[in-house]
């Protein structure tokens, strides 16, 4: 079984190499030739490019134990080494010298020689006061009140708008990074795509669905990637988990209230919930504009973030969202619209649990 998994994995790595070579390293001067790909059993190195044998070797522990997003980042790193060596023909610098660093910078690649790229939500948010305030706002525990979730989400968006206006001038110093959210799926549900669009529209992150792979199952899929500042990624990840959890609880309550025995309409109901939340967020944004909280001051920051995303994915495409509007969808939409705003919880409040992001 291990042999067949290894074979499938090497085929997927070869496919990913071709994709990355075309999107990030295709130049008018020359194109990269496919290398040999191998798996190594050493835990000391995540990956290595060997000029003599033209081989990229990736750690077996890396490809089987880490998310595919991490594997892609390591493969990009080794591709950058191959590019400097075979296309630029630079052999008189150290492996991570100026030429390599510039290639990585221009393509949004992690140039560090050690450690794993961060692609998933990490520990608790840092000491940023506005982030802590938004986290407390979303600490609704297991409440089933349909008004609270949307209320908290809308107020969080308003606080983020204020925060981003204040932080716009320093965004260049903060820099951008990325994070993967949710499960790897062969096909994303409409509710997940609506939620992703909502995060991109209202929460100061760029969103994109990226290819992924489950090595232990030899199965392809896609996963949601967010790009933004560390603070905005923290909040967007919590919003994602918060609304995903809330929508699931609303469906359970709906099933019980209407004595529904199957989950046949679950996906449409969840899509309706996310649509309703989005409609309330749209209304909240219009209200913010009437209050003078325009986003004009952060347009530059938005442009910088989108430029970072274009470096990571020079040839990207987007997909639309369609869903059949059944009665379950409309009930979910109404439930989403009914979620009311709640003011931020003070720093001294206790007895409430911070809802973790879903993974």
XYZ file of N, CA, C and O in Angstrom, residues 20-92:
292
model
N 3.581 24.999 -10.979
C 4.362 26.077 -10.380
C 5.415 26.615 -11.348
O 5.667 27.822 -11.395
N 6.025 25.730 -12.115
C 7.019 26.174 -13.089
C 6.376 27.077 -14.129
O 6.966 28.093 -14.539
N 5.166 26.738 -14.562
C 4.474 27.547 -15.572
C 4.005 28.873 -14.997
O 4.131 29.916 -15.644
N 3.490 28.844 -13.774
C 2.897 30.067 -13.218
C 3.932 31.025 -12.646
O 3.747 32.240 -12.693
N 5.035 30.515 -12.115
C 5.998 31.364 -11.411
C 7.350 31.519 -12.093
O 8.059 32.497 -11.832
N 7.734 30.582 -12.958
C 9.121 30.581 -13.449
C 9.233 30.560 -14.971
O 10.313 30.359 -15.505
N 8.134 30.756 -15.670
C 8.185 30.811 -17.124
C 8.657 32.196 -17.550
O 8.032 33.207 -17.231
N 9.783 32.288 -18.247
C 10.346 33.569 -18.665
C 10.612 33.556 -20.163
O 10.555 32.510 -20.823
N 10.907 34.746 -20.689
C 11.232 34.849 -22.108
C 12.622 34.281 -22.412
O 12.933 33.953 -23.550
N 13.446 34.169 -21.359
C 14.819 33.689 -21.558
C 14.877 32.170 -21.707
O 15.554 31.645 -22.576
N 14.194 31.494 -20.847
C 14.261 30.033 -20.861
C 13.194 29.486 -19.929
O 12.632 30.204 -19.107
N 12.908 28.227 -20.092
C 11.969 27.573 -19.189
C 12.675 26.424 -18.485
O 13.649 25.864 -18.994
N 12.173 26.084 -17.330
C 12.769 25.002 -16.554
C 12.442 23.644 -17.164
O 11.331 23.428 -17.677
N 13.366 22.726 -17.079
C 13.117 21.342 -17.489
C 12.730 20.524 -16.253
O 13.297 20.726 -15.174
N 11.770 19.633 -16.394
C 11.349 18.837 -15.234
C 12.515 18.079 -14.616
O 13.307 17.459 -15.332
N 12.646 18.115 -13.297
C 13.714 17.366 -12.628
C 13.219 15.971 -12.251
O 12.040 15.646 -12.417
N 14.109 15.165 -11.753
C 13.687 13.937 -11.082
C 13.130 14.325 -9.711
O 13.608 15.278 -9.091
N 12.132 13.612 -9.252
C 11.526 13.884 -7.946
C 11.675 12.645 -7.074
O 11.479 11.515 -7.541
N 12.039 12.859 -5.816
C 12.276 11.732 -4.909
C 11.796 12.079 -3.516
O 11.646 13.254 -3.151
N 11.552 11.036 -2.730
C 11.191 11.194 -1.326
C 12.381 10.763 -0.476
O 13.007 9.741 -0.739
N 12.689 11.572 0.537
C 13.802 11.252 1.426
C 13.319 10.941 2.831
O 12.291 11.451 3.264
N 14.049 10.118 3.529
C 13.652 9.704 4.878
C 14.317 10.519 5.976
O 14.077 10.276 7.158
N 15.142 11.473 5.620
C 15.779 12.296 6.633
C 14.810 13.340 7.160
O 14.007 13.899 6.411
N 14.863 13.574 8.455
C 14.009 14.595 9.064
C 14.746 15.923 9.203
O 14.182 16.907 9.657
N 16.010 15.946 8.805
C 16.843 17.147 8.984
C 16.510 18.221 7.967
O 16.639 19.404 8.242
N 16.099 17.820 6.757
C 15.830 18.778 5.697
C 14.444 18.536 5.117
O 14.048 17.399 4.850
N 13.704 19.621 4.907
C 12.377 19.502 4.306
C 12.477 19.185 2.819
O 11.654 18.452 2.272
N 13.478 19.767 2.167
C 13.646 19.545 0.739
C 15.043 19.915 0.307
O 15.791 20.579 1.041
N 15.426 19.490 -0.900
C 16.760 19.793 -1.413
C 16.756 19.711 -2.928
O 16.075 18.864 -3.521
N 17.497 20.640 -3.564
C 17.759 20.592 -5.010
C 19.208 20.168 -5.201
O 20.123 20.777 -4.658
N 19.410 19.108 -5.974
C 20.752 18.598 -6.239
C 21.077 18.809 -7.705
O 20.461 18.198 -8.585
N 22.069 19.690 -7.966
C 22.408 20.051 -9.350
C 22.974 18.865 -10.129
O 22.615 18.642 -11.298
N 23.825 18.079 -9.515
C 24.520 17.002 -10.232
C 23.542 15.974 -10.795
O 23.706 15.497 -11.927
N 22.536 15.627 -10.021
C 21.572 14.607 -10.457
C 20.265 15.204 -10.963
O 19.389 14.467 -11.392
N 20.142 16.540 -10.902
C 18.913 17.246 -11.287
C 17.706 16.649 -10.548
O 16.685 16.301 -11.143
N 17.817 16.580 -9.239
C 16.782 15.953 -8.424
C 16.286 16.908 -7.346
O 17.095 17.556 -6.664
N 14.989 16.980 -7.205
C 14.385 17.643 -6.051
C 13.885 16.545 -5.120
O 13.062 15.708 -5.515
N 14.396 16.553 -3.906
C 14.001 15.568 -2.905
C 13.209 16.261 -1.814
O 13.634 17.295 -1.290
N 12.061 15.700 -1.465
C 11.245 16.217 -0.380
C 11.161 15.182 0.735
O 11.131 13.969 0.475
N 11.143 15.666 1.968
C 11.063 14.781 3.123
C 9.762 13.987 3.108
O 8.679 14.542 2.912
N 9.875 12.690 3.331
C 8.686 11.834 3.385
C 7.765 12.263 4.527
O 6.541 12.272 4.394
N 8.349 12.638 5.663
C 7.534 13.100 6.794
C 6.777 14.373 6.417
O 5.614 14.558 6.802
N 7.430 15.246 5.653
C 6.770 16.479 5.221
C 5.532 16.178 4.391
O 4.436 16.668 4.687
N 5.687 15.361 3.355
C 4.583 15.179 2.403
C 3.439 14.357 2.976
O 2.297 14.494 2.526
N 3.724 13.521 3.985
C 2.657 12.695 4.544
C 2.053 13.269 5.829
O 0.925 12.930 6.183
N 2.792 14.123 6.508
C 2.319 14.594 7.813
C 1.893 16.057 7.823
O 1.196 16.480 8.749
N 2.300 16.825 6.827
C 1.963 18.241 6.781
C 0.882 18.508 5.735
O 0.747 17.756 4.771
N 0.107 19.593 5.908
C -0.883 19.962 4.889
C -0.215 20.195 3.537
O 0.946 20.606 3.463
N -0.973 19.976 2.472
C -0.414 20.108 1.135
C 0.055 21.531 0.850
O 0.995 21.738 0.073
N -0.564 22.514 1.482
C -0.113 23.881 1.302
C 1.317 24.066 1.741
O 2.087 24.824 1.121
N 1.724 23.383 2.797
C 3.107 23.438 3.261
C 4.025 22.760 2.240
O 5.108 23.253 1.918
N 3.571 21.610 1.712
C 4.363 20.893 0.711
C 4.592 21.778 -0.516
O 5.710 21.857 -1.050
N 3.553 22.468 -0.967
C 3.676 23.356 -2.129
C 4.703 24.463 -1.874
O 5.486 24.804 -2.761
N 4.680 25.026 -0.664
C 5.622 26.103 -0.362
C 7.059 25.603 -0.366
O 7.963 26.287 -0.845
N 7.276 24.409 0.175
C 8.626 23.847 0.163
C 9.051 23.543 -1.275
O 10.211 23.791 -1.666
N 8.137 22.999 -2.085
C 8.464 22.716 -3.481
C 8.778 24.010 -4.239
O 9.714 24.044 -5.059
N 8.033 25.089 -3.957
C 8.358 26.388 -4.564
C 9.782 26.811 -4.205
O 10.521 27.329 -5.052
N 10.128 26.622 -2.946
C 11.465 26.991 -2.467
C 12.539 26.253 -3.275
O 13.523 26.859 -3.720
N 12.336 24.960 -3.475
C 13.325 24.176 -4.226
C 13.307 24.538 -5.704
O 14.344 24.513 -6.381
N 12.143 24.892 -6.235
C 12.053 25.365 -7.614
C 12.855 26.643 -7.806
O 13.484 26.856 -8.852
N 12.805 27.512 -6.796
C 13.592 28.747 -6.866
C 15.084 28.423 -6.935
O 15.838 29.061 -7.690
N 15.526 27.434 -6.159
C 16.927 27.006 -6.248
C 17.242 26.489 -7.660
O 18.293 26.828 -8.238
N 16.362 25.672 -8.209
C 16.580 25.136 -9.549
C 16.631 26.262 -10.580
O 17.468 26.257 -11.493
N 15.768 27.264 -10.438
C 15.707 28.389 -11.366
C 17.012 29.194 -11.333
O 17.575 29.529 -12.380
N 17.483 29.501 -10.135
C 18.739 30.255 -10.004
C 19.889 29.468 -10.627
O 20.763 30.041 -11.309
N 19.873 28.169 -10.437
C 20.960 27.318 -10.914
C 20.909 27.130 -12.429
O 21.908 27.375 -13.131
N 19.750 26.731 -12.956
C 19.682 26.298 -14.350
C 19.266 27.395 -15.329
O 19.636 27.327 -16.507
N 18.480 28.360 -14.900
C 18.043 29.422 -15.812
C 18.915 30.656 -15.677
O 19.431 31.194 -16.659
N 19.123 31.123 -14.439
C 19.971 32.290 -14.242
C 21.449 31.931 -14.340
O 22.291 32.787 -14.616
N 21.782 30.667 -14.089
C 23.165 30.221 -14.204
C 24.095 30.855 -13.190
O 25.285 31.063 -13.465
N 23.586 31.145 -12.003
C 24.390 31.773 -10.957
C 24.904 30.690 -10.009
O 24.112 30.030 -9.320
N 26.229 30.518 -9.995
C 26.825 29.460 -9.179
C 27.880 29.992 -8.221
O 28.545 29.198 -7.537
N 28.066 31.317 -8.204
C 29.131 31.888 -7.371
C 28.586 32.564 -6.114
O 29.265 33.373 -5.500
